[in-house]
Amino acid sequence: MHLEDIVKALNLRVVSGEEGLAAEVLGGYVGDLLSDVMANSKEGDLWITRQTHQNIVAVASLKDHAGIILIQGCNPAADTMDKARKEGVPIMVTDMPGFEAIGKVYNMIATKKGPDPST
Amino acid sequence: MAAWKGLTTNVLSHEPAIYENSFPVEGGTYENAGHVSSQIKALLKGMKISKEVVRRAALVTYESEINICSYARSGKIVLQVTPEHVTIEAIDEGQGIVDIELAMQEGYSTATDRIREMGFGAGMGLCNIKNFSDFFRITSEIGKGTHLKMVIRIDKDFDGI
Ligand SMILES: Nc1ncnc2c1ncn2[C@@H]1O[C@H](COP(=O)(O)OP(=O)(O)O)[C@@H](O)[C@H]1O
Ligand SMILES: [Mg+2]
């Protein structure tokens, strides 16, 4: 499953790191506590969060995440976008609430088939 | 006061360092938080150290860096690499820790609401540091500062520098 497939299927708004969209998504992680994400997420994960400040870029980059999805229309702060562009970390925004976004991403990654037919 | 874990073989002996560097960390702001961890991760990657060791070193550096940003006036991260170990020390000038045993408990945090809103202050930092290093020591002096020492053993994937 490539990041761009998820972006297309779920109509995510890409705000940074377009060059990373071809990357393979190996799994997902959900969390707003940075220490939890640092300890438990894995390389290639798509990280779903509602944190928007620039420190999420450092976490995603240190953990080699495939990218970050911000839920519920949470837009990244300006310095978050700057940093993400510089480091080539893909950040995507969706208006979906977390439950829905996570469910859809999970289905795509778990089944590796494609989008939920209801979308 | 010191907490010791996993003290083995020659971790504390004086094998010659093949790489050593010190990186300043600014206290009281998160503006550059993670910067030193990124630098150290890139450096270690360049030394062809295994991914697992790099990942653990990046994590312990990150949590130390965040604690300096959160609780200290200023500090530094000292990196030392030998063929056998990556050693990271986080040394700060700050308020120090009154009760180290309490601070080491998962979930204990004195972080403010503002810090918590950003997703820091879950009280997991020092536990993460301990869990991800092979050797960990913490000492602190109230009103002066805190000193962490973490050692991560390099596995046989190490190709030298
Ligand atoms: N470098 C430090 N200087 C002073 N106090 C510290 C330092 N590091 C940690 N502490 C204290 O220990 C507590 C626990 O730290 P930690 O496990 O990293 O969790 P958190 O930072 O999420 O609170 C902190 O809330 C703080 O009171
Ligand atoms: Mg901490």
PDB file of N, CA and C and ligand atoms in Angstrom, chain A residues 35, chain B residues 63-64 66-68 70-72 92 94-97 102-105 108-111 120-127 129 138 140 145-146, ligand 1:
ATOM      1  N   SER A  35       5.470  10.861  23.716  1.00  0.00           N
ATOM      2  CA  SER A  35       6.306   9.788  24.284  1.00  0.00           C
ATOM      3  C   SER A  35       5.765   8.415  23.905  1.00  0.00           C
TER       4      SER A  35
ATOM      5  N   GLU B  63      13.900  12.093  24.226  1.00  0.00           N
ATOM      6  CA  GLU B  63      13.253  12.279  25.526  1.00  0.00           C
ATOM      7  C   GLU B  63      14.105  13.152  26.452  1.00  0.00           C
ATOM      8  N   SER B  64      15.423  13.004  26.375  1.00  0.00           N
ATOM      9  CA  SER B  64      16.310  13.827  27.204  1.00  0.00           C
ATOM     10  C   SER B  64      16.248  15.283  26.774  1.00  0.00           C
ATOM     11  N   ILE B  66      13.774  16.772  25.233  1.00  0.00           N
ATOM     12  CA  ILE B  66      12.472  17.342  25.615  1.00  0.00           C
ATOM     13  C   ILE B  66      12.474  17.705  27.096  1.00  0.00           C
ATOM     14  N   ASN B  67      13.097  16.885  27.930  1.00  0.00           N
ATOM     15  CA  ASN B  67      13.132  17.210  29.355  1.00  0.00           C
ATOM     16  C   ASN B  67      13.966  18.456  29.625  1.00  0.00           C
ATOM     17  N   ILE B  68      15.042  18.626  28.888  1.00  0.00           N
ATOM     18  CA  ILE B  68      15.827  19.859  29.066  1.00  0.00           C
ATOM     19  C   ILE B  68      14.980  21.059  28.627  1.00  0.00           C
ATOM     20  N   SER B  70      11.839  21.277  28.682  1.00  0.00           N
ATOM     21  CA  SER B  70      10.697  21.452  29.588  1.00  0.00           C
ATOM     22  C   SER B  70      11.093  21.949  30.968  1.00  0.00           C
ATOM     23  N   TYR B  71      12.199  21.443  31.488  1.00  0.00           N
ATOM     24  CA  TYR B  71      12.459  21.637  32.912  1.00  0.00           C
ATOM     25  C   TYR B  71      13.774  22.320  33.253  1.00  0.00           C
ATOM     26  N   ALA B  72      14.593  22.640  32.273  1.00  0.00           N
ATOM     27  CA  ALA B  72      15.913  23.192  32.611  1.00  0.00           C
ATOM     28  C   ALA B  72      16.138  24.548  31.947  1.00  0.00           C
ATOM     29  N   ASP B  92      22.148  19.021  32.331  1.00  0.00           N
ATOM     30  CA  ASP B  92      21.508  20.338  32.300  1.00  0.00           C
ATOM     31  C   ASP B  92      21.745  21.151  33.554  1.00  0.00           C
ATOM     32  N   GLY B  94      19.508  23.395  35.839  1.00  0.00           N
ATOM     33  CA  GLY B  94      18.088  23.670  36.026  1.00  0.00           C
ATOM     34  C   GLY B  94      17.651  23.373  37.432  1.00  0.00           C
ATOM     35  N   GLN B  95      16.364  23.108  37.568  1.00  0.00           N
ATOM     36  CA  GLN B  95      15.790  22.959  38.901  1.00  0.00           C
ATOM     37  C   GLN B  95      16.187  21.652  39.589  1.00  0.00           C
ATOM     38  N   GLY B  96      16.610  20.669  38.791  1.00  0.00           N
ATOM     39  CA  GLY B  96      16.926  19.368  39.383  1.00  0.00           C
ATOM     40  C   GLY B  96      15.659  18.609  39.741  1.00  0.00           C
ATOM     41  N   ILE B  97      15.834  17.370  40.187  1.00  0.00           N
ATOM     42  CA  ILE B  97      14.683  16.519  40.502  1.00  0.00           C
ATOM     43  C   ILE B  97      14.697  16.213  41.994  1.00  0.00           C
ATOM     44  N   LEU B 102      10.205   8.900  42.314  1.00  0.00           N
ATOM     45  CA  LEU B 102       8.873   9.337  41.884  1.00  0.00           C
ATOM     46  C   LEU B 102       8.897   9.749  40.412  1.00  0.00           C
ATOM     47  N   ALA B 103       9.926  10.500  40.047  1.00  0.00           N
ATOM     48  CA  ALA B 103      10.040  10.963  38.657  1.00  0.00           C
ATOM     49  C   ALA B 103      10.148   9.793  37.685  1.00  0.00           C
ATOM     50  N   MET B 104      10.735   8.691  38.156  1.00  0.00           N
ATOM     51  CA  MET B 104      10.913   7.509  37.305  1.00  0.00           C
ATOM     52  C   MET B 104       9.613   6.727  37.125  1.00  0.00           C
ATOM     53  N   GLN B 105       8.598   7.026  37.938  1.00  0.00           N
ATOM     54  CA  GLN B 105       7.341   6.276  37.823  1.00  0.00           C
ATOM     55  C   GLN B 105       6.580   6.696  36.579  1.00  0.00           C
ATOM     56  N   TYR B 108       3.964   9.803  36.207  1.00  0.00           N
ATOM     57  CA  TYR B 108       4.239  10.957  37.067  1.00  0.00           C
ATOM     58  C   TYR B 108       4.822  12.090  36.242  1.00  0.00           C
ATOM     59  N   SER B 109       4.222  13.268  36.367  1.00  0.00           N
ATOM     60  CA  SER B 109       4.712  14.408  35.615  1.00  0.00           C
ATOM     61  C   SER B 109       4.354  15.699  36.316  1.00  0.00           C
ATOM     62  N   THR B 110       5.255  16.646  36.269  1.00  0.00           N
ATOM     63  CA  THR B 110       4.961  17.969  36.813  1.00  0.00           C
ATOM     64  C   THR B 110       4.710  18.957  35.673  1.00  0.00           C
ATOM     65  N   ALA B 111       4.521  18.428  34.470  1.00  0.00           N
ATOM     66  CA  ALA B 111       4.336  19.303  33.306  1.00  0.00           C
ATOM     67  C   ALA B 111       3.068  20.146  33.458  1.00  0.00           C
ATOM     68  N   PHE B 120       3.287  16.543  25.258  1.00  0.00           N
ATOM     69  CA  PHE B 120       4.400  16.194  26.151  1.00  0.00           C
ATOM     70  C   PHE B 120       3.790  15.983  27.533  1.00  0.00           C
ATOM     71  N   GLY B 121       4.633  15.606  28.491  1.00  0.00           N
ATOM     72  CA  GLY B 121       4.141  15.554  29.867  1.00  0.00           C
ATOM     73  C   GLY B 121       3.246  14.369  30.175  1.00  0.00           C
ATOM     74  N   ALA B 122       3.435  13.261  29.468  1.00  0.00           N
ATOM     75  CA  ALA B 122       2.670  12.048  29.774  1.00  0.00           C
ATOM     76  C   ALA B 122       3.333  11.265  30.905  1.00  0.00           C
ATOM     77  N   GLY B 123       4.484  11.740  31.347  1.00  0.00           N
ATOM     78  CA  GLY B 123       5.185  11.045  32.427  1.00  0.00           C
ATOM     79  C   GLY B 123       5.835   9.744  31.986  1.00  0.00           C
ATOM     80  N   MET B 124       6.130   9.642  30.708  1.00  0.00           N
ATOM     81  CA  MET B 124       6.712   8.402  30.171  1.00  0.00           C
ATOM     82  C   MET B 124       8.161   8.568  29.748  1.00  0.00           C
ATOM     83  N   GLY B 125       8.663   9.788  29.794  1.00  0.00           N
ATOM     84  CA  GLY B 125       9.970  10.069  29.212  1.00  0.00           C
ATOM     85  C   GLY B 125      11.108   9.282  29.845  1.00  0.00           C
ATOM     86  N   LEU B 126      11.218   9.394  31.168  1.00  0.00           N
ATOM     87  CA  LEU B 126      12.329   8.717  31.846  1.00  0.00           C
ATOM     88  C   LEU B 126      12.180   7.198  31.757  1.00  0.00           C
ATOM     89  N   CYS B 127      10.936   6.706  31.797  1.00  0.00           N
ATOM     90  CA  CYS B 127      10.715   5.250  31.629  1.00  0.00           C
ATOM     91  C   CYS B 127      11.149   4.804  30.244  1.00  0.00           C
ATOM     92  N   ILE B 129      13.379   6.183  28.400  1.00  0.00           N
ATOM     93  CA  ILE B 129      14.839   6.246  28.351  1.00  0.00           C
ATOM     94  C   ILE B 129      15.431   4.992  28.990  1.00  0.00           C
ATOM     95  N   ILE B 138      20.798   8.026  36.490  1.00  0.00           N
ATOM     96  CA  ILE B 138      20.312   9.398  36.633  1.00  0.00           C
ATOM     97  C   ILE B 138      20.777   9.948  37.968  1.00  0.00           C
ATOM     98  N   SER B 140      20.878  13.834  40.177  1.00  0.00           N
ATOM     99  CA  SER B 140      20.318  15.174  40.119  1.00  0.00           C
ATOM    100  C   SER B 140      20.604  15.918  41.404  1.00  0.00           C
ATOM    101  N   GLY B 145      20.933  20.961  38.781  1.00  0.00           N
ATOM    102  CA  GLY B 145      20.700  20.336  37.486  1.00  0.00           C
ATOM    103  C   GLY B 145      20.660  18.826  37.544  1.00  0.00           C
ATOM    104  N   THR B 146      20.512  18.251  36.374  1.00  0.00           N
ATOM    105  CA  THR B 146      20.301  16.804  36.250  1.00  0.00           C
ATOM    106  C   THR B 146      21.277  16.235  35.239  1.00  0.00           C
TER     107      THR B 146
HETATM  108  N1  LIG C   1      16.022  17.390  33.338  1.00  0.00           N
HETATM  109  C1  LIG C   1      15.075  17.515  34.291  1.00  0.00           C
HETATM  110  N2  LIG C   1      15.153  18.536  35.189  1.00  0.00           N
HETATM  111  C2  LIG C   1      14.219  18.658  36.156  1.00  0.00           C
HETATM  112  N3  LIG C   1      13.162  17.842  36.307  1.00  0.00           N
HETATM  113  C3  LIG C   1      13.032  16.813  35.450  1.00  0.00           C
HETATM  114  C4  LIG C   1      13.979  16.597  34.398  1.00  0.00           C
HETATM  115  N4  LIG C   1      13.605  15.494  33.722  1.00  0.00           N
HETATM  116  C5  LIG C   1      12.482  15.055  34.300  1.00  0.00           C
HETATM  117  N5  LIG C   1      12.134  15.838  35.351  1.00  0.00           N
HETATM  118  C6  LIG C   1      10.989  15.628  36.265  1.00  0.00           C
HETATM  119  O1  LIG C   1      10.585  14.279  36.191  1.00  0.00           O
HETATM  120  C7  LIG C   1       9.223  14.182  35.763  1.00  0.00           C
HETATM  121  C8  LIG C   1       9.047  12.970  34.856  1.00  0.00           C
HETATM  122  O2  LIG C   1       9.798  13.126  33.654  1.00  0.00           O
HETATM  123  P1  LIG C   1       9.408  12.278  32.380  1.00  0.00           P
HETATM  124  O3  LIG C   1       9.373  10.843  32.746  1.00  0.00           O
HETATM  125  O4  LIG C   1      10.271  12.672  31.253  1.00  0.00           O
HETATM  126  O5  LIG C   1       7.900  12.689  32.091  1.00  0.00           O
HETATM  127  P2  LIG C   1       7.318  14.100  31.583  1.00  0.00           P
HETATM  128  O6  LIG C   1       8.439  14.896  31.006  1.00  0.00           O
HETATM  129  O7  LIG C   1       6.313  13.683  30.570  1.00  0.00           O
HETATM  130  O8  LIG C   1       6.709  14.742  32.784  1.00  0.00           O
HETATM  131  C9  LIG C   1       8.953  15.510  35.069  1.00  0.00           C
HETATM  132  O9  LIG C   1       7.573  15.839  35.053  1.00  0.00           O
HETATM  133  C10 LIG C   1       9.778  16.467  35.906  1.00  0.00           C
HETATM  134  O10 LIG C   1       9.112  16.799  37.096  1.00  0.00           O
END
